[in-house]
XYZ file of C-alpha atoms in Angstrom:
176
model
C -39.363 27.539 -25.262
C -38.365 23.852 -24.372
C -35.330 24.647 -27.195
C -34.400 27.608 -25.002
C -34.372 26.090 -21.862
C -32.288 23.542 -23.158
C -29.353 25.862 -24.659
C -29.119 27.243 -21.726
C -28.755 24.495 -19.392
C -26.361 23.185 -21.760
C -24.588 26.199 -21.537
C -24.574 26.314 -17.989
C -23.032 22.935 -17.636
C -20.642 23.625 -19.934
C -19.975 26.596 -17.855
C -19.695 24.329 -14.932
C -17.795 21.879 -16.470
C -15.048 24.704 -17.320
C -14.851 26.378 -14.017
C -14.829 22.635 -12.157
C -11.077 22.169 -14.642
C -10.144 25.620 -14.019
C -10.547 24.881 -10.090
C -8.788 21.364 -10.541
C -5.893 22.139 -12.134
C -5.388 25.374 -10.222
C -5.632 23.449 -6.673
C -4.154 20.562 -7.943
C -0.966 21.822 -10.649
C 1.516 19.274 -12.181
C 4.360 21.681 -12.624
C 7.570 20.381 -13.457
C 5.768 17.553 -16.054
C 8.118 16.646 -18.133
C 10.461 15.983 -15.168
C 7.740 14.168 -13.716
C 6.648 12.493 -16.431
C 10.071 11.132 -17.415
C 11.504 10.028 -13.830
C 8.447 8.318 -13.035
C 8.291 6.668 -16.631
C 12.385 5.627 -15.654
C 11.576 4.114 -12.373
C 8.236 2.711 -13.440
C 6.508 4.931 -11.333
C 2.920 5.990 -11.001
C 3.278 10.229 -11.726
C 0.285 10.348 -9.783
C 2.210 9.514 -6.550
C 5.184 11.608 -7.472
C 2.866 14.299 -7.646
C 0.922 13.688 -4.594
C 4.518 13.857 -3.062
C 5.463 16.828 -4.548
C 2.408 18.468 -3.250
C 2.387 17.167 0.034
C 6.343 18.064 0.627
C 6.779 21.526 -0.647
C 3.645 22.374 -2.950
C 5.705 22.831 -5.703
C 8.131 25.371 -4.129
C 11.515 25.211 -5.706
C 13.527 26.110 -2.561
C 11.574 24.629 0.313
C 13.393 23.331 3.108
C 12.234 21.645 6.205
C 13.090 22.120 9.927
C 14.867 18.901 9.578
C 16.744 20.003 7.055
C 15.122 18.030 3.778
C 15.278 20.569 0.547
C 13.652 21.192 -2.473
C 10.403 19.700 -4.280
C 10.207 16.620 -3.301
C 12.196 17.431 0.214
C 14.910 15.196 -0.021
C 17.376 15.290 3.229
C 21.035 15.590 2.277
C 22.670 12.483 3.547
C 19.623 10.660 1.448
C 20.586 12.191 -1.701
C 24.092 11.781 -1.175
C 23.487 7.728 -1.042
C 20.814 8.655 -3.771
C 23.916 10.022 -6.321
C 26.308 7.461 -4.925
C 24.225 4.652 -6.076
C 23.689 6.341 -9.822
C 27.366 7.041 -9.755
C 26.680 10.932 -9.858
C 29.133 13.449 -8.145
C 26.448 14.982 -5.275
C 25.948 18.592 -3.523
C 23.735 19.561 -1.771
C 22.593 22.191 -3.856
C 21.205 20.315 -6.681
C 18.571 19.228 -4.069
C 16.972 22.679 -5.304
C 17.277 21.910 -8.776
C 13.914 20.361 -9.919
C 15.551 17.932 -11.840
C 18.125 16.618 -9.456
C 15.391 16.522 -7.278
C 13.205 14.959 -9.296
C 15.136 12.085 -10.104
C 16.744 11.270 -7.010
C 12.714 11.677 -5.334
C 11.559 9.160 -8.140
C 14.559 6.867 -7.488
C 14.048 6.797 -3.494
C 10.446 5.865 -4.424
C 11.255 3.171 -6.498
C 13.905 1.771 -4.103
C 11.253 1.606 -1.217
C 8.606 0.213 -3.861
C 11.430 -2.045 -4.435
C 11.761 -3.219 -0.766
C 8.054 -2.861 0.357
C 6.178 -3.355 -2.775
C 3.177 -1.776 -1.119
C 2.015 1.902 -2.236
C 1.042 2.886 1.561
C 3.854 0.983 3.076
C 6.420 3.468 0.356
C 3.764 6.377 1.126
C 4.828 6.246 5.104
C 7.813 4.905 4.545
C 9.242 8.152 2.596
C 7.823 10.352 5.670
C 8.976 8.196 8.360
C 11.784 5.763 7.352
C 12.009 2.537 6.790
C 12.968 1.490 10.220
C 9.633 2.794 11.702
C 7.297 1.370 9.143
C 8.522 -2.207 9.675
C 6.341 -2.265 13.249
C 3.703 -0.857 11.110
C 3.378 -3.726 8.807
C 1.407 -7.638 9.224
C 2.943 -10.464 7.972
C 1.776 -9.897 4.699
C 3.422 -6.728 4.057
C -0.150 -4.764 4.195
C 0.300 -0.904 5.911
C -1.848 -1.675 9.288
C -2.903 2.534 9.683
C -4.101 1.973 13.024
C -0.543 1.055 14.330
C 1.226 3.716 12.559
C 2.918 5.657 15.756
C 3.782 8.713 14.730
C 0.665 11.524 14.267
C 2.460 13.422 11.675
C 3.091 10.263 9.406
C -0.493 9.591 9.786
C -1.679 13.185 8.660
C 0.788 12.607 5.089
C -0.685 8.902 4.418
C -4.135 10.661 4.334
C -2.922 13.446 2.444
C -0.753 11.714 0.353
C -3.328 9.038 -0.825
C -5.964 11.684 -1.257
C -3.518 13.790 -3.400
C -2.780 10.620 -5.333
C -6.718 10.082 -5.768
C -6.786 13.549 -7.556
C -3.993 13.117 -9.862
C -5.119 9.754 -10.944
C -8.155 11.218 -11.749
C -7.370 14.168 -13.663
C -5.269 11.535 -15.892
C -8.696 9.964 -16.486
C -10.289 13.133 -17.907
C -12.014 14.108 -14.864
């Protein structure tokens, strides 16, 4: 009896366990990995983040533009990417913004660049949303993100979800 009882609560955990991935991976999808995976590895990026981004700015849809005019995964405005493909010495149009792996790339490389200037993950997280111009009054001395300062509601709403997002992905990377 005691033998029973424990097959099938093993079972039903394991049942559990399968449905929790399932649920996960479905909510949570890293589409476009090896893109991912190789950009971020190139500008010694976290994927985490660049998926957090990715689901945050277009949920993974290809050909999503914003009302102010940013396209593609990781919604990239045009004048952004243009300086993006000037600076790797790549011819630019704006339609490779819809290409995953332009877009990609020149996401992953705007990253880096504000890592690069900020060197603070929520400082980069608001400062991809907002600019950097805005997140400079948003900063202490020390560089530190002060989130009670940050002006702008919308920019607010995309740290949280952003760094939430992030949470997720670094977790699935741990097994979870």
């Amino acid at each position: 009896m005691k033998k029973s009882i424990l097959i099938i609560f093993g079972i039903v955990c394991g049942f559990t366990l399968v449905l929790f991935a399932i649920f996960n991976f479905a909510l949570y999808p890293k589409k476009y990995k090896n893109y991912v995976n190789n950009y971020a590895q190139e500008f010694n990026l976290e994927p985490a983040l660049v998926y957090a981004v990715i689901k945050i700015e277009s949920n993974f849809k290809v050909d999503a533009k914003s009302y102010a005019g940013a396209l593609g995964l990781m919604q990239l405005i045009p004048s952004t990417a243009k300086w993006i493909a000037t600076e790797l010495n790549e011819v630019f149009d704006p339609s490779m913004l819809l290409e995953p792996q332009t877009n990609v790339k020149y996401g992953c490389f705007y990253l880096r660049y504000l890592f690069d200037k900020f060197n603070n993950i929520d400082v980069v997280i608001c400062a991809y949303n907002a600019g950097e111009t805005a997140v400079k009054s948003w900063i202490d001395e020390s560089g530190n993100l002060l989130p009670e300062k940050i002006s702008y509601s919308e920019t607010k709403n995309y740290f949280y979800k952003v760094k939430g997002y992030y949470n997720i992905y670094l977790s699935q990377n741990k097994g979870m």
